[in-house]
CSV table of C-alpha atoms in Angstrom, one decimal:
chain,number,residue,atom,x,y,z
A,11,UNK,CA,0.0,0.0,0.0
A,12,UNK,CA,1.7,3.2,-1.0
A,13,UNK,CA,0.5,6.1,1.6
A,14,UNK,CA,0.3,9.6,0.1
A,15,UNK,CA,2.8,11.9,1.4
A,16,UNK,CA,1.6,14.6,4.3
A,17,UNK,CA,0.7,18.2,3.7
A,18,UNK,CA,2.5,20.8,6.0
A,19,UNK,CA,0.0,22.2,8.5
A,20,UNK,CA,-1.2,25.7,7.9
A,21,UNK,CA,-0.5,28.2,10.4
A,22,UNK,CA,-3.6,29.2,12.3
A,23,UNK,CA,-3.3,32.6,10.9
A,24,UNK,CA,-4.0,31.0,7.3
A,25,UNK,CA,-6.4,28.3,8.3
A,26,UNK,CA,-8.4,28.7,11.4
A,27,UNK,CA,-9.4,25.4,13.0
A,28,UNK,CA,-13.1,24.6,12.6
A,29,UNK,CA,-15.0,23.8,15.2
A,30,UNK,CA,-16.3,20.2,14.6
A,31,UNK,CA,-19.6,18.8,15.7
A,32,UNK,CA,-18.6,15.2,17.5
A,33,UNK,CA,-21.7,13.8,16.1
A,34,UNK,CA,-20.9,14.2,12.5
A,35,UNK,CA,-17.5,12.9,12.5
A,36,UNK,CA,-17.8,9.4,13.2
A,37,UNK,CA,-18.9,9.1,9.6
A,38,UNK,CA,-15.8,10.8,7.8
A,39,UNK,CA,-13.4,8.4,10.2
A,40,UNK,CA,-15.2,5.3,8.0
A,41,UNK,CA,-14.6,7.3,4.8
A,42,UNK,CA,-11.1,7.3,5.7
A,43,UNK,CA,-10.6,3.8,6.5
A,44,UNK,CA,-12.2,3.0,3.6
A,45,UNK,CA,-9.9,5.0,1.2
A,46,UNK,CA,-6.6,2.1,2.5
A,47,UNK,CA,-8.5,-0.5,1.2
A,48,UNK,CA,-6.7,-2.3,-1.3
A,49,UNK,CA,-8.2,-0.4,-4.5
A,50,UNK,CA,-9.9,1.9,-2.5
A,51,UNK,CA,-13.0,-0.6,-2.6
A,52,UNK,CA,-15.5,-1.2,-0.1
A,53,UNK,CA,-16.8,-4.4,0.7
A,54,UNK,CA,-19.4,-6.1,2.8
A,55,UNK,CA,-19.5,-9.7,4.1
A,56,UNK,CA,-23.5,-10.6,4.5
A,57,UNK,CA,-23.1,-14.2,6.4
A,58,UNK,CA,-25.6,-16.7,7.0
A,59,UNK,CA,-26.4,-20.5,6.6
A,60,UNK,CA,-29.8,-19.5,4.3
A,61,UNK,CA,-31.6,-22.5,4.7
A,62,UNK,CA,-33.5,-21.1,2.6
A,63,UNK,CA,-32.5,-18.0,1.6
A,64,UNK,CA,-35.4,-16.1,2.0
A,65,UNK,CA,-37.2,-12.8,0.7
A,66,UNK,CA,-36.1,-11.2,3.7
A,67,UNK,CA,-32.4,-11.8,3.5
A,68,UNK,CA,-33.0,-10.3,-0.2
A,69,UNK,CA,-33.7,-7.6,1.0
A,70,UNK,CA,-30.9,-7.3,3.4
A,71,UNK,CA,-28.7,-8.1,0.5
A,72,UNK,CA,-29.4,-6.0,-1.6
A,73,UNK,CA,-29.7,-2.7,0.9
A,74,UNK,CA,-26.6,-4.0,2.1
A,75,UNK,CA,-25.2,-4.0,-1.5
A,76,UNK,CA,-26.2,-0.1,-2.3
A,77,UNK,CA,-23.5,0.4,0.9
A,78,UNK,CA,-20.6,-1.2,-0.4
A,79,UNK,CA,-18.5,-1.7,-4.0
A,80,UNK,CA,-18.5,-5.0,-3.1
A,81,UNK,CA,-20.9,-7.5,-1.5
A,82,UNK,CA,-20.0,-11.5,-0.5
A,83,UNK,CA,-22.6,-13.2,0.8
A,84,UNK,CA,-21.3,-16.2,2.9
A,85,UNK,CA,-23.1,-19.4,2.8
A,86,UNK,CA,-21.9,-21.2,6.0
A,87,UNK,CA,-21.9,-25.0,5.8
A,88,UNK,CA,-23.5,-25.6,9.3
A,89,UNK,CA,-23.4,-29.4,8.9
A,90,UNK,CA,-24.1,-30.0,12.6
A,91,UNK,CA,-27.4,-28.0,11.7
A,92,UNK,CA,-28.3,-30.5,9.1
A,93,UNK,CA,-29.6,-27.8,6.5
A,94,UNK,CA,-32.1,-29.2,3.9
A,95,UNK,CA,-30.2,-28.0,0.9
A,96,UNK,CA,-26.4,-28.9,0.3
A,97,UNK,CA,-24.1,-25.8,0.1
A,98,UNK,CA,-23.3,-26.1,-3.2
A,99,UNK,CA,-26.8,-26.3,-3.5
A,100,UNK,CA,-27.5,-23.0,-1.5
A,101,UNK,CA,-24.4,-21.3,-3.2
A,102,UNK,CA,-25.9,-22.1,-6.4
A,103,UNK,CA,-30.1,-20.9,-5.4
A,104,UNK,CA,-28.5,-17.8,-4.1
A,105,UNK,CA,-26.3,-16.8,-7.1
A,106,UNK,CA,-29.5,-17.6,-9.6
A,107,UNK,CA,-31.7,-15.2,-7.1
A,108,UNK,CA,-29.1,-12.0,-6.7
A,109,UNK,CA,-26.8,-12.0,-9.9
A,110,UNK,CA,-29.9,-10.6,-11.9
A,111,UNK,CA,-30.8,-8.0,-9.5
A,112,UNK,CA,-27.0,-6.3,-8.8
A,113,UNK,CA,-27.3,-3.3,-10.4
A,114,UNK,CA,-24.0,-2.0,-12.8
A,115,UNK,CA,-21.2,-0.9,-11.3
A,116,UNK,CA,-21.6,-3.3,-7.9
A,117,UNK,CA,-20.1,-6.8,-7.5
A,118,UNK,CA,-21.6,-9.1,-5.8
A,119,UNK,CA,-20.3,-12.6,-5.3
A,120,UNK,CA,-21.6,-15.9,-3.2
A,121,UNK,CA,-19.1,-17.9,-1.8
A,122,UNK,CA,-19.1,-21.4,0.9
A,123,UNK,CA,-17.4,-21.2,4.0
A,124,UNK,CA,-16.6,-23.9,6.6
A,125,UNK,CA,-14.4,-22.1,9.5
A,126,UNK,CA,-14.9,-19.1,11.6
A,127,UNK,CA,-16.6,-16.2,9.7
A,128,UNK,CA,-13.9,-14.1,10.5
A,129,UNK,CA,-12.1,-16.0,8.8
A,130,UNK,CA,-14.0,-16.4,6.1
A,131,UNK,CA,-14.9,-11.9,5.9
A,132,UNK,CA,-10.9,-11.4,6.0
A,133,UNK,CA,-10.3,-14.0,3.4
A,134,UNK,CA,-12.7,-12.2,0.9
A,135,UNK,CA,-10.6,-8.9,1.8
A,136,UNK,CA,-13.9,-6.9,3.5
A,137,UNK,CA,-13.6,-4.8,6.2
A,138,UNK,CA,-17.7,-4.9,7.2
A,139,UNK,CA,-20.1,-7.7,8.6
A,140,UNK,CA,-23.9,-7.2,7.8
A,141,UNK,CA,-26.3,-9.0,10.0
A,142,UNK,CA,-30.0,-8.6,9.8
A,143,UNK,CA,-32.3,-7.9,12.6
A,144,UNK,CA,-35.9,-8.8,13.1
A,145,UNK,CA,-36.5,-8.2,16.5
A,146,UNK,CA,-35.1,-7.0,19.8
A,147,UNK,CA,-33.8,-10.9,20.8
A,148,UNK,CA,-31.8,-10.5,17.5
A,149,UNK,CA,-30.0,-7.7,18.2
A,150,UNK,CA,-29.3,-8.4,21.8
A,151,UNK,CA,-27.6,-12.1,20.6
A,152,UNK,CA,-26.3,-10.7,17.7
A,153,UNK,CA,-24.6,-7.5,19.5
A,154,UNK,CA,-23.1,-10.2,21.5
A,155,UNK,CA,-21.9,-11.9,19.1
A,156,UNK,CA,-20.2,-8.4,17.1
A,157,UNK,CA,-18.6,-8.0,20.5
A,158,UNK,CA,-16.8,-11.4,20.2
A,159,UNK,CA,-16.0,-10.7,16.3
A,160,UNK,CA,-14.5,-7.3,17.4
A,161,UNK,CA,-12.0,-8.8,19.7
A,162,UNK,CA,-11.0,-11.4,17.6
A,163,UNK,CA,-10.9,-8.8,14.2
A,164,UNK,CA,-10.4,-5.5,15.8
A,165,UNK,CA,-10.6,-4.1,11.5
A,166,UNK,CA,-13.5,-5.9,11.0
A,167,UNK,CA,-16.9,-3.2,11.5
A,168,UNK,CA,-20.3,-4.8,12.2
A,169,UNK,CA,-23.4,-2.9,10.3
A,170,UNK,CA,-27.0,-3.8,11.5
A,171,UNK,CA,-29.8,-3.7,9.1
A,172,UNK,CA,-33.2,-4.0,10.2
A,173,UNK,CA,-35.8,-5.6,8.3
A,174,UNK,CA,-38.6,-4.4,6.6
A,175,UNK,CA,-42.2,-4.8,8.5
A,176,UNK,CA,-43.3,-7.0,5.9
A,177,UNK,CA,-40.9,-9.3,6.6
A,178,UNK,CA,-40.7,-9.3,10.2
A,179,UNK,CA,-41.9,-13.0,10.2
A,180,UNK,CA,-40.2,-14.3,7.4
A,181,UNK,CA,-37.4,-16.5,9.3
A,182,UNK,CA,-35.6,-19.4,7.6
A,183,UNK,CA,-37.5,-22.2,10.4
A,184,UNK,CA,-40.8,-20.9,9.6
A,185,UNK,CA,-40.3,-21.8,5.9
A,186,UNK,CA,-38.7,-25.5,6.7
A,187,UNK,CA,-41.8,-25.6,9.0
A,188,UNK,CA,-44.0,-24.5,6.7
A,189,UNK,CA,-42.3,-27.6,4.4
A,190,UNK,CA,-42.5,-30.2,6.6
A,191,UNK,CA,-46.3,-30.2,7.8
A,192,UNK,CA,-47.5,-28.9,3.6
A,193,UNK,CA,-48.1,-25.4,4.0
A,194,UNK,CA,-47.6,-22.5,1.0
A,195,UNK,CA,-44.0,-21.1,1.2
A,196,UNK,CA,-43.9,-19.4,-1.6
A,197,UNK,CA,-45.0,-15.9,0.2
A,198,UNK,CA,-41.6,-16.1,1.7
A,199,UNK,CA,-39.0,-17.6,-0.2
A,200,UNK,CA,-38.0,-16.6,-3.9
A,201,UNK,CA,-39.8,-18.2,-7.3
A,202,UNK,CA,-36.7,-20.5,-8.2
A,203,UNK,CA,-35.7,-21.7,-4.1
A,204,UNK,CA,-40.0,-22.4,-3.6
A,205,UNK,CA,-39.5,-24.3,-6.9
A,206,UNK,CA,-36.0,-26.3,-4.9
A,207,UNK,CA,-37.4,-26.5,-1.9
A,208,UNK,CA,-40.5,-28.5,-3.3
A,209,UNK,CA,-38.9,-30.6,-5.8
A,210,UNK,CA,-36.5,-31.7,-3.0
A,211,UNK,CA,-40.0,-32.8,-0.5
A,212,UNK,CA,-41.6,-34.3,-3.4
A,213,UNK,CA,-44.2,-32.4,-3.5
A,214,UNK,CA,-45.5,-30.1,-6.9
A,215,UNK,CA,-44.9,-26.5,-7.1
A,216,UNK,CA,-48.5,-24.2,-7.1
């Protein structure tokens, strides 16, 4: 990384200090950070096991997507929580469902993980996590949990989306719920995964 050389400081005669309001510089202190990036490019990590990726992380994706140059979305392979799709499988649903919705001049890339998603977020070189909320439980385990990533990835931010009130309910267990006993998913799942997601049960699509 080559840093750009320093300007000499103006005398206060020639430049008075401005008086900065503590509230608005937070902001300009990301900007900054993100200008060492390699490339100067932002870029998100949106983790997740997705079984099944639903309308409402979607819509987490994308918002999360109009923040950043870049957007991964990490498909974890959470064996021990015997998902119904394989990851390829998810990997492959996922990429069908966002790649013709990333608007020009954005990348956005799925990839599978199996190790910590620290890990996984440095590997694809970003310096933000997004995690959806839906509710006050989430954010109280998952502002635990940006704790933890903090001290183990002191570079790596932690940005919070809220969902939408529409999709409030949508959660991945309601739709495997949903699955299991025959009841309509396809309010809460994308065309092509509601398509998956019956095929693999056996059952016809509506």
């Amino acid at each position: 990384m080559t840093l750009r050389p320093l300007s000499r400081n103006p005398t206060p005669s020639q430049h008075p200090t401005p008086r900065l309001n503590p509230l608005k510089a937070q902001p300009r202190l990301k900007t900054v950070q993100a200008e060492f990036l390699p490339g100067g490019r932002r870029v998100g990590f949106y983790p997740g096991t997705f079984d099944p990726f639903t309308i409402g992380h979607r819509d987490i994706t994308l918002r999360a997507l109009a923040q950043f140059d870049e957007l991964v979305v990490g498909v974890a392979l959470s064996a021990a929580k015997r998902p119904l799709l394989s990851l390829d499988e998810r990997c492959s649903v996922i990429e069908q469902t966002l790649l013709p919705l990333c608007p020009g001049g954005k990348s956005l890339r799925v990839v599978g993980f199996d190790t910590l998603m620290i890990e996984a977020a440095r590997k694809e070189g970003a310096h933000c996590v997004i995690r959806g909320l839906r509710s006050s439980a989430d954010f109280e385990s998952e502002s635990q949990m940006a704790a933890i990533n903090r001290q183990l990835a002191p570079e790596l931010e932690t940005m919070f989306l809220t969902a939408r009130e529409e999709h409030r309910l949508v959660a991945s267990r309601i739709v495997r719920e949903l699955l299991a006993f025959g009841g309509d998913i396809n309010p809460y799942v994308p065309a092509n995964i509601a398509r998956l997601l019956l095929s693999k049960a056996g059952k016809r699509p509506t």
